[in-house]
Amino acid sequence: MKIIVRKGKLADTKSQAIILPLFAESRKLSGTALEIDKISEGLISEIIKNGDFEAKPSQISVIYTRGSLPAQRIALVGLGKHKEFNLEKLRGAYAKVMQHLRNLNIKEAATEINSDLLPRKKDQVAQAVAEGSLLGLYQYTPYKTVGREDLKEMEQLMIVADEKDFSLIESAIKKAQIIIQAVYFTRDLISAPANEMTPSIMAQKAQEIAHRENVSCRVLDKAKMKEMGMNALLAVAAGSNQEPKFIILEYTGSRKKSLPIVLVGKGLTFDSGGISIKPAEKMDEMKTDMSGGAAVMGVIMAAADLQLPLNIVALVPATENLPGGSAYKPGDIVKSYSGKTIEVLNTDAEGRLILADALAYAAEFKPAAVVDVATLTGACIIALGDDVIGMLGTDDKLKNEINKAAQTTGELVWELPLWENYHELIKSDIADYKNSSGRAAGTITAAAFLSKFVGDLPWVHLDIAGPAWTTKDKPYVPKGAAGVAVRLLVEFLRNRVHK
Ligand code: BES
Ligand code: MN
Ligand code: ZN
């Protein structure tokens, strides 16, 4: 669906449906709602008065205008109470109303960014409206061949704005569409089955991103990794016939020789657990174990399209984790790229191994900051649930920046501690570190392990095991891949520009 911005008024707009968001307190109508109510001789006030529509969060009522307005329908959508309102509620409301209209087989709709209704910065409101609408309408359909003609799709959302807001809103929507497109790209990569999203295919997708101006892509193959000593990554890859790839995507948006921000994303295109194999139930979901890698690729895509004046590098170690005849085994010891040795106690704790090599390699770019994104631990889901990103790291300023971005985007993070005592738990008897120390504090020990390979760089680790994939519809994340962390990191980067 495309979004267009036009000058005008909603009351004058010809459309299959005009969308009017309302607060629970709007028994007394004002602004556009009042204007439309007057023209339509009370269509809105009648339905409110009779109690059919209370403007509960995401409540929807569709009313026929019967010729009283150029638009065919009015779609009311509830925003809940004024004081409980935030951008997340707005995203949810627009997702719900757009899905509702799509179900009615409506192809286009119109709405406006109204300051009476939405007491926030108008550009942020416009972005949230676009995000809710488009992210909520996402569907992954390339493999559906039966009944394709029944798939419904919205084609256009028109946002009408008055003269004085037009350029602000138009530019906010343009940027929002770029970011949303990157989330779609990331969701598509994650949704793709592992047989069609191998490390090589991921690398090809990265090469396609690099067709943009100021973006370049290098892919290290197995031979190169051997030469460089990325033995932790190679150990994980050993059981698979798919060649591992180490993807390096560089965006040079700053002409100055400014230090880059390095983003590292876990790229397990399938995690069976290896010899420490996982149970069959839900193993299919482990095609999503490259969600972090897909997210950082999406971030480069968005940063380039937004032309952010920053230098950003995305590193994606990509491999499968399978129990083949040459697979690595519990008890194996590997010498990582950093030179530090790792005792493998559980081949299912593979994410931290490939990230160990990637994080140590990140130092070569002399980064201003390093952020890694990974579906790293089931323990994070136990600790924080399905909706929240676990955050750990060494740099308070960086953590604050991420947290601030999270408040805006609604991709919430919660910090877990990385205190000294946890570091005891990952010491190995015969090597430097072990990759698994049992169930206690699983998310923290994983991060403690990663910290050994980052060195002194300002670093934050984001464990997205919970929100990366959802088995039930969320307001603007339909069941499936969320593309989580793309909007969070783009917001973080945009805020860095303004500093
Ligand atoms: N990819 C998994 C973590 C995961 C589990 C992500 C469920 C999303 C949903 C990771 O590689 C893994 O298997 N971690 C183990 C670590 C353990 C063996 C120390 C885990 O969490 O059980
Ligand atoms: Mn695993
Ligand atoms: Zn994994």
Short mmCIF file of C-alpha atoms and ligand atoms in Angstrom, two decimals:
data_model
loop_
_atom_site.label_atom_id
_atom_site.label_comp_id
_atom_site.label_asym_id
_atom_site.label_seq_id
_atom_site.Cartn_x
_atom_site.Cartn_y
_atom_site.Cartn_z
CA MET A 1 0.00 0.00 0.00
CA LYS A 2 1.19 3.47 -0.74
CA ILE A 3 0.63 6.54 1.39
CA ILE A 4 0.11 9.91 -0.23
CA VAL A 5 -0.17 13.33 1.39
CA ARG A 6 -2.55 15.93 -0.05
CA LYS A 7 -3.59 19.41 0.96
CA GLY A 8 -7.21 19.69 1.93
CA LYS A 9 -9.85 18.78 4.46
CA LEU A 10 -11.17 15.39 5.39
CA ALA A 11 -14.75 16.61 5.12
CA ASP A 12 -14.17 17.43 1.43
CA THR A 13 -12.25 14.25 0.60
CA LYS A 14 -13.71 11.72 -1.77
CA SER A 15 -12.79 8.27 -0.55
CA GLN A 16 -14.20 4.81 0.16
CA ALA A 17 -13.66 5.58 3.84
CA ILE A 18 -12.43 8.50 5.89
CA ILE A 19 -10.81 7.45 9.15
CA LEU A 20 -11.56 9.52 12.24
CA PRO A 21 -9.71 8.70 15.43
CA LEU A 22 -11.59 9.74 18.57
CA PHE A 23 -10.83 9.92 22.27
CA ALA A 24 -13.15 8.44 24.86
CA GLU A 25 -13.87 11.95 26.08
CA SER A 26 -15.20 13.04 22.68
CA ARG A 27 -18.91 12.94 23.59
CA LYS A 28 -18.60 16.63 22.84
CA LEU A 29 -17.19 16.61 19.33
CA SER A 30 -14.70 19.19 18.15
CA GLY A 31 -12.53 20.01 15.14
CA THR A 32 -12.86 17.81 12.08
CA ALA A 33 -15.20 15.37 13.84
CA LEU A 34 -17.58 18.20 14.68
CA GLU A 35 -17.40 19.56 11.15
CA ILE A 36 -18.15 16.15 9.63
CA ASP A 37 -20.92 15.57 12.14
CA LYS A 38 -22.59 18.85 11.18
CA ILE A 39 -22.35 18.22 7.45
CA SER A 40 -23.69 14.70 7.84
CA GLU A 41 -26.52 15.87 10.10
CA GLY A 42 -25.35 14.04 13.19
CA LEU A 43 -24.11 10.67 11.89
CA ILE A 44 -21.29 10.62 14.44
CA SER A 45 -23.05 12.16 17.43
CA GLU A 46 -25.97 9.77 17.01
CA ILE A 47 -23.87 6.65 17.22
CA ILE A 48 -21.97 8.06 20.21
CA LYS A 49 -25.13 9.18 21.98
CA ASN A 50 -26.68 5.74 21.64
CA GLY A 51 -23.62 4.10 23.14
CA ASP A 52 -22.61 2.08 20.06
CA PHE A 53 -19.20 3.73 20.00
CA GLU A 54 -17.31 4.60 23.18
CA ALA A 55 -13.91 5.19 21.59
CA LYS A 56 -12.32 2.35 23.58
CA PRO A 57 -8.77 1.66 22.35
CA SER A 58 -8.97 0.30 18.80
CA GLN A 59 -12.78 0.05 18.88
CA ILE A 60 -14.15 0.51 15.36
CA SER A 61 -17.44 1.64 13.87
CA VAL A 62 -18.03 2.05 10.17
CA ILE A 63 -20.90 4.35 9.18
CA TYR A 64 -22.32 4.91 5.70
CA THR A 65 -22.56 8.59 4.80
CA ARG A 66 -25.41 8.04 2.30
CA GLY A 67 -24.33 10.92 0.13
CA SER A 68 -24.04 13.50 2.89
CA LEU A 69 -20.25 13.69 2.33
CA PRO A 70 -17.98 13.06 -0.65
CA ALA A 71 -16.67 10.03 1.25
CA GLN A 72 -18.70 6.83 1.16
CA ARG A 73 -18.02 5.80 4.76
CA ILE A 74 -16.77 7.19 8.03
CA ALA A 75 -14.58 4.77 9.95
CA LEU A 76 -14.45 5.77 13.61
CA VAL A 77 -11.56 4.34 15.59
CA GLY A 78 -11.18 4.67 19.35
CA LEU A 79 -8.04 6.01 21.00
CA GLY A 80 -9.15 5.38 24.57
CA LYS A 81 -8.75 7.94 27.31
CA HIS A 82 -6.77 11.10 26.73
CA LYS A 83 -4.46 10.64 29.67
CA GLU A 84 -3.65 7.04 28.77
CA PHE A 85 -2.86 7.93 25.17
CA ASN A 86 0.53 7.41 23.58
CA LEU A 87 2.00 6.72 20.13
CA GLU A 88 1.72 2.96 20.72
CA LYS A 89 -2.07 3.29 21.12
CA LEU A 90 -2.16 5.32 17.92
CA ARG A 91 -0.20 2.69 16.00
CA GLY A 92 -2.53 0.00 17.31
CA ALA A 93 -5.66 1.98 16.43
CA TYR A 94 -4.56 2.59 12.84
CA ALA A 95 -3.47 -1.03 12.41
CA LYS A 96 -6.87 -2.23 13.58
CA VAL A 97 -8.92 0.16 11.46
CA MET A 98 -6.88 -0.53 8.33
CA GLN A 99 -7.20 -4.29 8.84
CA HIS A 100 -10.93 -3.83 9.34
CA LEU A 101 -11.27 -1.86 6.10
CA ARG A 102 -9.17 -4.41 4.25
CA ASN A 103 -11.52 -7.16 5.45
CA LEU A 104 -14.39 -5.18 3.94
CA ASN A 105 -12.41 -5.31 0.69
CA ILE A 106 -11.97 -1.55 0.70
CA LYS A 107 -9.04 -0.45 -1.42
CA GLU A 108 -8.34 3.09 -0.32
CA ALA A 109 -8.97 5.31 2.66
CA ALA A 110 -8.17 8.82 3.84
CA THR A 111 -7.34 10.34 7.19
CA GLU A 112 -5.78 13.45 8.67
CA ILE A 113 -3.24 14.38 11.29
CA ASN A 114 -5.35 16.49 13.56
CA SER A 115 -3.74 18.47 16.33
CA ASP A 116 -6.92 18.67 18.41
CA LEU A 117 -7.02 14.94 18.61
CA LEU A 118 -3.35 14.19 18.86
CA PRO A 119 -1.41 16.29 21.35
CA ARG A 120 2.04 15.27 20.14
CA LYS A 121 4.55 16.53 17.63
CA LYS A 122 2.84 16.27 14.28
CA ASP A 123 5.75 14.62 12.51
CA GLN A 124 5.90 11.89 15.18
CA VAL A 125 2.15 11.44 14.98
CA ALA A 126 2.30 11.16 11.20
CA GLN A 127 5.06 8.58 11.46
CA ALA A 128 3.07 6.54 13.98
CA VAL A 129 -0.04 6.65 11.76
CA ALA A 130 2.00 5.35 8.83
CA GLU A 131 3.69 2.70 10.97
CA GLY A 132 0.47 1.43 12.50
CA SER A 133 -1.29 1.32 9.13
CA LEU A 134 1.42 -0.33 7.08
CA LEU A 135 2.97 -2.61 9.68
CA GLY A 136 -0.48 -3.85 10.63
CA LEU A 137 -1.31 -4.67 7.01
CA TYR A 138 1.83 -6.76 6.45
CA GLN A 139 1.15 -10.20 5.00
CA TYR A 140 3.68 -12.81 3.89
CA THR A 141 2.17 -14.54 0.87
CA PRO A 142 4.82 -15.63 -1.67
CA TYR A 143 4.21 -19.32 -0.99
CA LYS A 144 0.41 -19.22 -1.19
CA THR A 145 -0.64 -20.55 -4.58
CA VAL A 146 -4.18 -21.74 -3.81
CA GLY A 147 -6.88 -19.08 -3.55
CA ARG A 148 -4.58 -16.16 -4.27
CA GLU A 149 -7.50 -14.30 -5.81
CA ASP A 150 -9.08 -14.14 -2.36
CA LEU A 151 -6.13 -12.25 -0.86
CA LYS A 152 -7.26 -8.76 0.01
CA GLU A 153 -5.02 -5.75 -0.20
CA MET A 154 -5.37 -2.05 0.55
CA GLU A 155 -3.88 0.07 -2.20
CA GLN A 156 -3.73 3.57 -0.80
CA LEU A 157 -3.99 5.68 2.32
CA MET A 158 -4.35 9.40 1.71
CA ILE A 159 -3.35 11.76 4.46
CA VAL A 160 -4.90 15.16 4.14
CA ALA A 161 -3.19 18.09 5.76
CA ASP A 162 -3.83 21.79 5.88
CA GLU A 163 -1.55 24.26 4.16
CA LYS A 164 0.61 25.05 7.18
CA ASP A 165 1.37 21.43 8.15
CA PHE A 166 1.69 20.04 4.66
CA SER A 167 5.45 20.00 4.17
CA LEU A 168 6.19 18.83 7.74
CA ILE A 169 3.78 15.94 7.37
CA GLU A 170 4.82 15.10 3.84
CA SER A 171 8.45 14.83 4.83
CA ALA A 172 7.62 12.82 7.97
CA ILE A 173 5.60 10.38 5.87
CA LYS A 174 8.39 10.00 3.31
CA LYS A 175 10.83 9.09 6.07
CA ALA A 176 8.31 6.81 7.75
CA GLN A 177 7.79 4.93 4.49
CA ILE A 178 11.52 4.36 4.18
CA ILE A 179 11.69 2.94 7.69
CA ILE A 180 8.60 0.79 7.18
CA GLN A 181 10.01 -0.56 3.94
CA ALA A 182 13.09 -1.66 5.85
CA VAL A 183 10.89 -3.40 8.43
CA TYR A 184 9.04 -5.17 5.59
CA PHE A 185 12.37 -6.24 4.11
CA THR A 186 13.46 -7.60 7.50
CA ARG A 187 10.14 -9.40 8.07
CA ASP A 188 10.35 -10.97 4.61
CA LEU A 189 13.85 -12.32 5.30
CA ILE A 190 12.78 -13.77 8.65
CA SER A 191 9.54 -15.25 7.31
CA ALA A 192 11.29 -17.03 4.46
CA PRO A 193 11.79 -20.73 5.21
CA ALA A 194 15.33 -21.86 6.01
CA ASN A 195 15.58 -23.85 2.77
CA GLU A 196 15.18 -20.58 0.90
CA MET A 197 17.02 -18.28 3.30
CA THR A 198 20.45 -19.86 3.52
CA PRO A 199 23.60 -17.94 4.46
CA SER A 200 24.36 -17.53 0.74
CA ILE A 201 20.92 -16.11 0.02
CA MET A 202 21.22 -13.74 2.97
CA ALA A 203 24.51 -12.58 1.52
CA GLN A 204 22.83 -12.00 -1.86
CA LYS A 205 20.16 -9.89 -0.15
CA ALA A 206 22.93 -7.83 1.42
CA GLN A 207 24.53 -7.35 -2.01
CA GLU A 208 21.20 -6.03 -3.28
CA ILE A 209 21.09 -3.46 -0.47
CA ALA A 210 24.54 -2.35 -1.58
CA HIS A 211 23.20 -1.19 -4.96
CA ARG A 212 22.40 2.02 -3.10
CA GLU A 213 24.64 5.03 -3.13
CA ASN A 214 27.28 5.03 -0.36
CA VAL A 215 26.63 1.41 0.51
CA SER A 216 29.14 -1.36 -0.12
CA CYS A 217 29.04 -5.05 0.67
CA ARG A 218 31.77 -7.60 1.20
CA VAL A 219 31.12 -11.25 1.91
CA LEU A 220 33.79 -13.42 3.48
CA ASP A 221 33.60 -17.06 2.44
CA LYS A 222 34.67 -20.13 4.37
CA ALA A 223 38.23 -20.11 3.07
CA LYS A 224 38.68 -16.48 4.05
CA MET A 225 37.25 -17.13 7.50
CA LYS A 226 39.69 -20.02 7.95
CA GLU A 227 42.57 -17.81 6.96
CA MET A 228 41.44 -15.14 9.41
CA GLY A 229 40.90 -17.57 12.27
CA MET A 230 37.17 -17.21 12.76
CA ASN A 231 37.12 -20.67 14.24
CA ALA A 232 34.18 -20.17 16.56
CA LEU A 233 31.93 -19.32 13.63
CA LEU A 234 33.43 -22.16 11.57
CA ALA A 235 32.81 -24.63 14.40
CA VAL A 236 29.10 -23.81 14.38
CA ALA A 237 29.01 -24.13 10.59
CA ALA A 238 30.85 -27.46 10.51
CA GLY A 239 27.75 -29.67 10.66
CA SER A 240 26.04 -28.04 7.70
CA ASN A 241 26.49 -28.42 3.95
CA GLN A 242 25.55 -24.76 3.51
CA GLU A 243 28.62 -22.61 3.35
CA PRO A 244 28.76 -19.97 6.11
CA LYS A 245 29.02 -16.33 5.05
CA PHE A 246 30.32 -13.37 6.95
CA ILE A 247 28.46 -10.34 5.63
CA ILE A 248 29.94 -6.85 5.91
CA LEU A 249 27.61 -4.04 4.85
CA GLU A 250 29.04 -0.56 5.06
CA TYR A 251 27.15 2.68 4.74
CA THR A 252 29.27 5.80 4.46
CA GLY A 253 26.85 8.67 4.93
CA SER A 254 29.29 11.02 6.60
CA ARG A 255 31.96 12.63 4.50
CA LYS A 256 33.95 13.32 7.59
CA LYS A 257 36.19 10.54 8.75
CA SER A 258 33.87 10.03 11.69
CA LEU A 259 34.11 6.77 13.62
CA PRO A 260 31.43 4.31 12.56
CA ILE A 261 28.73 2.70 14.60
CA VAL A 262 29.01 -1.05 14.17
CA LEU A 263 25.85 -3.13 14.32
CA VAL A 264 26.26 -6.89 14.67
CA GLY A 265 23.35 -9.24 13.98
CA LYS A 266 23.08 -12.96 14.71
CA GLY A 267 22.52 -14.77 11.42
CA LEU A 268 21.60 -18.35 12.23
CA THR A 269 19.51 -19.22 9.20
CA PHE A 270 18.52 -22.38 11.03
CA ASP A 271 19.30 -23.45 14.58
CA SER A 272 18.56 -27.13 15.18
CA GLY A 273 20.73 -27.03 18.28
CA GLY A 274 23.36 -29.19 16.56
CA ILE A 275 24.50 -32.30 18.45
CA SER A 276 22.84 -30.84 21.58
CA ILE A 277 19.70 -31.05 19.46
CA LYS A 278 16.49 -29.23 20.26
CA PRO A 279 13.12 -30.95 20.75
CA ALA A 280 11.08 -31.34 17.54
CA GLU A 281 8.25 -29.22 18.85
CA LYS A 282 8.57 -25.64 17.56
CA MET A 283 11.96 -26.36 16.03
CA ASP A 284 10.52 -24.86 12.82
CA GLU A 285 10.57 -21.48 14.54
CA MET A 286 14.35 -21.62 14.55
CA LYS A 287 14.29 -20.40 10.94
CA THR A 288 13.91 -17.03 12.69
CA ASP A 289 17.28 -17.28 14.42
CA MET A 290 18.66 -14.83 11.85
CA SER A 291 16.28 -12.07 12.99
CA GLY A 292 19.10 -9.96 14.41
CA GLY A 293 21.08 -10.22 11.19
CA ALA A 294 18.04 -9.37 9.08
CA ALA A 295 17.35 -6.38 11.36
CA VAL A 296 20.80 -4.84 11.03
CA MET A 297 20.60 -5.28 7.25
CA GLY A 298 17.26 -3.47 7.35
CA VAL A 299 18.85 -0.68 9.37
CA ILE A 300 21.55 -0.13 6.74
CA MET A 301 18.85 -0.05 4.07
CA ALA A 302 16.89 2.60 5.98
CA ALA A 303 19.96 4.64 6.94
CA ALA A 304 21.05 4.79 3.31
CA ASP A 305 17.60 5.70 2.02
CA LEU A 306 17.26 8.36 4.72
CA GLN A 307 20.76 9.56 3.82
CA LEU A 308 21.71 9.82 7.49
CA PRO A 309 25.01 11.69 7.84
CA LEU A 310 26.66 8.84 9.74
CA ASN A 311 28.99 5.98 9.05
CA ILE A 312 27.42 2.65 9.91
CA VAL A 313 28.67 -0.91 9.50
CA ALA A 314 26.52 -4.02 9.75
CA LEU A 315 28.23 -7.34 10.43
CA VAL A 316 26.23 -10.53 9.98
CA PRO A 317 27.86 -13.88 10.70
CA ALA A 318 25.52 -16.24 8.86
CA THR A 319 25.40 -20.01 9.17
CA GLU A 320 23.23 -23.02 9.95
CA ASN A 321 23.63 -25.06 13.13
CA LEU A 322 23.08 -28.72 12.20
CA PRO A 323 24.18 -32.09 13.58
CA GLY A 324 26.11 -33.42 10.56
CA GLY A 325 28.93 -35.95 10.50
CA SER A 326 31.52 -33.24 10.82
CA ALA A 327 29.53 -31.18 13.33
CA TYR A 328 31.24 -29.67 16.35
CA LYS A 329 30.63 -31.54 19.56
CA PRO A 330 30.14 -30.88 23.26
CA GLY A 331 33.60 -30.81 24.80
CA ASP A 332 35.30 -29.38 21.72
CA ILE A 333 37.61 -26.45 22.29
CA VAL A 334 37.95 -23.74 19.63
CA LYS A 335 40.31 -20.81 19.30
CA SER A 336 38.23 -17.77 18.42
CA TYR A 337 39.18 -14.87 16.15
CA SER A 338 40.22 -12.90 19.25
CA GLY A 339 42.70 -15.62 20.16
CA LYS A 340 40.74 -16.58 23.27
CA THR A 341 39.78 -20.23 23.61
CA ILE A 342 36.25 -21.49 24.16
CA GLU A 343 35.11 -24.81 25.53
CA VAL A 344 31.86 -25.84 23.86
CA LEU A 345 29.66 -27.42 26.49
CA ASN A 346 26.44 -27.13 24.53
CA THR A 347 26.30 -26.87 20.75
CA ASP A 348 22.92 -25.15 21.09
CA ALA A 349 24.63 -22.11 22.64
CA GLU A 350 25.91 -21.33 19.14
CA GLY A 351 24.81 -17.72 18.83
CA ARG A 352 27.40 -16.46 21.28
CA LEU A 353 30.11 -18.34 19.37
CA ILE A 354 29.45 -16.70 16.04
CA LEU A 355 28.96 -13.35 17.78
CA ALA A 356 32.27 -13.78 19.62
CA ASP A 357 34.09 -13.76 16.29
CA ALA A 358 31.97 -10.96 14.84
CA LEU A 359 32.31 -8.73 17.93
CA ALA A 360 36.07 -9.23 18.03
CA TYR A 361 36.21 -8.39 14.33
CA ALA A 362 34.14 -5.24 14.94
CA ALA A 363 37.13 -3.66 16.68
CA GLU A 364 38.90 -3.45 13.28
CA PHE A 365 36.51 -0.66 12.32
CA LYS A 366 37.56 1.44 15.36
CA PRO A 367 33.89 1.96 16.17
CA ALA A 368 32.41 4.77 18.23
CA ALA A 369 29.92 2.22 19.52
CA VAL A 370 28.94 -1.40 18.98
CA VAL A 371 25.38 -2.71 19.23
CA ASP A 372 24.58 -6.36 18.69
CA VAL A 373 21.12 -7.79 18.09
CA ALA A 374 20.43 -11.47 18.58
CA THR A 375 17.77 -14.07 19.28
CA LEU A 376 20.25 -15.30 21.83
CA THR A 377 18.53 -16.99 24.76
CA GLY A 378 15.27 -18.73 25.58
CA ALA A 379 15.99 -17.49 29.11
CA CYS A 380 15.24 -13.94 27.96
CA ILE A 381 11.69 -15.02 27.11
CA ILE A 382 11.35 -16.52 30.59
CA ALA A 383 12.68 -13.33 32.18
CA LEU A 384 10.92 -10.63 30.17
CA GLY A 385 8.22 -12.34 28.10
CA ASP A 386 7.40 -12.10 24.42
CA ASP A 387 7.23 -8.35 24.02
CA VAL A 388 10.38 -6.95 25.54
CA ILE A 389 14.00 -6.79 24.40
CA GLY A 390 16.66 -7.67 26.98
CA MET A 391 19.41 -5.06 27.12
CA LEU A 392 22.86 -5.52 28.62
CA GLY A 393 26.03 -3.59 28.08
CA THR A 394 29.03 -1.74 29.29
CA ASP A 395 28.20 1.85 28.46
CA ASP A 396 25.55 3.80 30.36
CA LYS A 397 25.34 6.58 27.82
CA LEU A 398 24.72 4.13 24.99
CA LYS A 399 22.12 2.27 27.05
CA ASN A 400 20.33 5.56 27.73
CA GLU A 401 20.30 6.39 24.04
CA ILE A 402 18.79 3.02 23.20
CA ASN A 403 16.25 3.32 25.96
CA LYS A 404 15.19 6.76 24.78
CA ALA A 405 14.71 5.47 21.24
CA ALA A 406 12.70 2.57 22.66
CA GLN A 407 10.29 4.95 24.38
CA THR A 408 9.56 6.61 21.03
CA THR A 409 9.27 3.50 18.88
CA GLY A 410 7.44 1.29 21.37
CA GLU A 411 10.02 -1.47 20.90
CA LEU A 412 10.67 -1.64 24.61
CA VAL A 413 13.93 -2.65 26.22
CA TRP A 414 14.63 -3.63 29.80
CA GLU A 415 18.07 -3.79 31.27
CA LEU A 416 19.53 -6.81 33.01
CA PRO A 417 22.72 -6.51 35.08
CA LEU A 418 26.15 -7.55 33.96
CA TRP A 419 27.84 -7.52 37.34
CA GLU A 420 31.25 -9.00 38.06
CA ASN A 421 29.94 -12.08 39.88
CA TYR A 422 28.23 -13.36 36.71
CA HIS A 423 31.55 -13.47 34.94
CA GLU A 424 32.68 -16.27 37.25
CA LEU A 425 30.01 -18.50 35.74
CA ILE A 426 31.51 -18.60 32.26
CA LYS A 427 35.07 -19.54 33.21
CA SER A 428 36.14 -22.89 31.81
CA ASP A 429 38.26 -25.44 33.67
CA ILE A 430 40.56 -26.08 30.75
CA ALA A 431 39.93 -23.24 28.26
CA ASP A 432 39.39 -19.50 28.76
CA TYR A 433 35.60 -19.55 28.69
CA LYS A 434 32.79 -22.04 28.31
CA ASN A 435 29.82 -21.35 26.08
CA SER A 436 27.20 -22.61 28.50
CA SER A 437 26.81 -22.57 32.25
CA GLY A 438 23.38 -24.06 32.72
CA ARG A 439 20.03 -22.47 33.35
CA ALA A 440 20.72 -19.83 35.99
CA ALA A 441 20.73 -16.26 34.66
CA GLY A 442 20.94 -17.59 31.08
CA THR A 443 20.56 -14.22 29.37
CA ILE A 444 23.15 -12.60 31.59
CA THR A 445 25.78 -15.32 31.28
CA ALA A 446 25.34 -15.20 27.50
CA ALA A 447 25.99 -11.44 27.55
CA ALA A 448 28.90 -11.87 29.98
CA PHE A 449 30.38 -14.29 27.47
CA LEU A 450 29.97 -11.79 24.62
CA SER A 451 31.59 -9.04 26.69
CA LYS A 452 34.88 -10.98 26.70
CA PHE A 453 35.16 -10.47 22.96
CA VAL A 454 34.11 -6.84 22.65
CA GLY A 455 37.04 -5.41 24.54
CA ASP A 456 36.75 -1.87 25.87
CA LEU A 457 34.42 -0.48 23.20
CA PRO A 458 31.14 1.12 24.25
CA TRP A 459 28.80 -1.79 23.69
CA VAL A 460 25.18 -2.78 24.08
CA HIS A 461 23.71 -6.22 23.52
CA LEU A 462 20.03 -6.60 22.62
CA ASP A 463 18.48 -10.03 23.17
CA ILE A 464 15.41 -10.13 20.90
CA ALA A 465 14.48 -13.81 21.46
CA GLY A 466 11.08 -12.74 22.83
CA PRO A 467 9.71 -10.17 20.40
CA ALA A 468 11.42 -11.34 17.16
CA TRP A 469 8.61 -13.75 16.35
CA THR A 470 5.03 -13.86 17.53
CA THR A 471 2.61 -16.77 17.47
CA LYS A 472 -0.40 -14.48 18.05
CA ASP A 473 -1.43 -11.25 16.40
CA LYS A 474 -0.22 -8.13 18.20
CA PRO A 475 -1.78 -4.74 17.38
CA TYR A 476 0.56 -3.84 14.55
CA VAL A 477 2.59 -7.03 14.35
CA PRO A 478 0.55 -9.70 12.60
CA LYS A 479 1.40 -13.27 13.68
CA GLY A 480 4.89 -14.09 12.42
CA ALA A 481 8.05 -12.03 12.04
CA ALA A 482 8.09 -8.68 13.83
CA GLY A 483 11.17 -7.10 12.27
CA VAL A 484 11.90 -5.89 15.79
CA ALA A 485 14.86 -3.58 16.45
CA VAL A 486 14.85 -2.00 12.99
CA ARG A 487 12.76 0.99 14.06
CA LEU A 488 14.54 1.09 17.41
CA LEU A 489 18.00 1.29 15.88
CA VAL A 490 16.98 3.72 13.15
CA GLU A 491 15.52 6.02 15.83
CA PHE A 492 18.72 5.65 17.86
CA LEU A 493 20.77 6.61 14.80
CA ARG A 494 18.50 9.52 13.86
CA ASN A 495 18.90 10.88 17.39
CA ARG A 496 22.67 10.61 17.03
CA VAL A 497 22.52 12.88 13.99
CA HIS A 498 20.79 15.62 15.92
CA LYS A 499 23.41 15.61 18.64
N1 BES B 1 18.37 -19.42 19.22
C1 BES B 1 18.33 -19.94 20.54
C2 BES B 1 17.57 -19.04 21.51
C3 BES B 1 16.09 -18.94 21.28
C4 BES B 1 15.23 -19.85 21.85
C5 BES B 1 15.57 -17.91 20.52
C6 BES B 1 13.87 -19.74 21.65
C7 BES B 1 14.21 -17.80 20.32
C8 BES B 1 13.35 -18.71 20.88
C9 BES B 1 19.75 -20.09 21.07
O1 BES B 1 20.70 -20.44 20.11
C10 BES B 1 19.74 -21.19 22.06
O2 BES B 1 19.46 -22.28 21.70
N2 BES B 1 20.04 -20.85 23.31
C11 BES B 1 20.05 -21.81 24.35
C12 BES B 1 21.28 -21.56 25.20
C13 BES B 1 21.56 -22.65 26.19
C14 BES B 1 21.91 -23.93 25.50
C15 BES B 1 22.69 -22.20 27.09
C16 BES B 1 18.78 -21.63 25.15
O3 BES B 1 18.31 -20.50 25.30
O4 BES B 1 18.22 -22.62 25.59
MN MN B 2 20.80 -22.52 19.82
ZN ZN B 3 20.31 -19.86 18.22
#
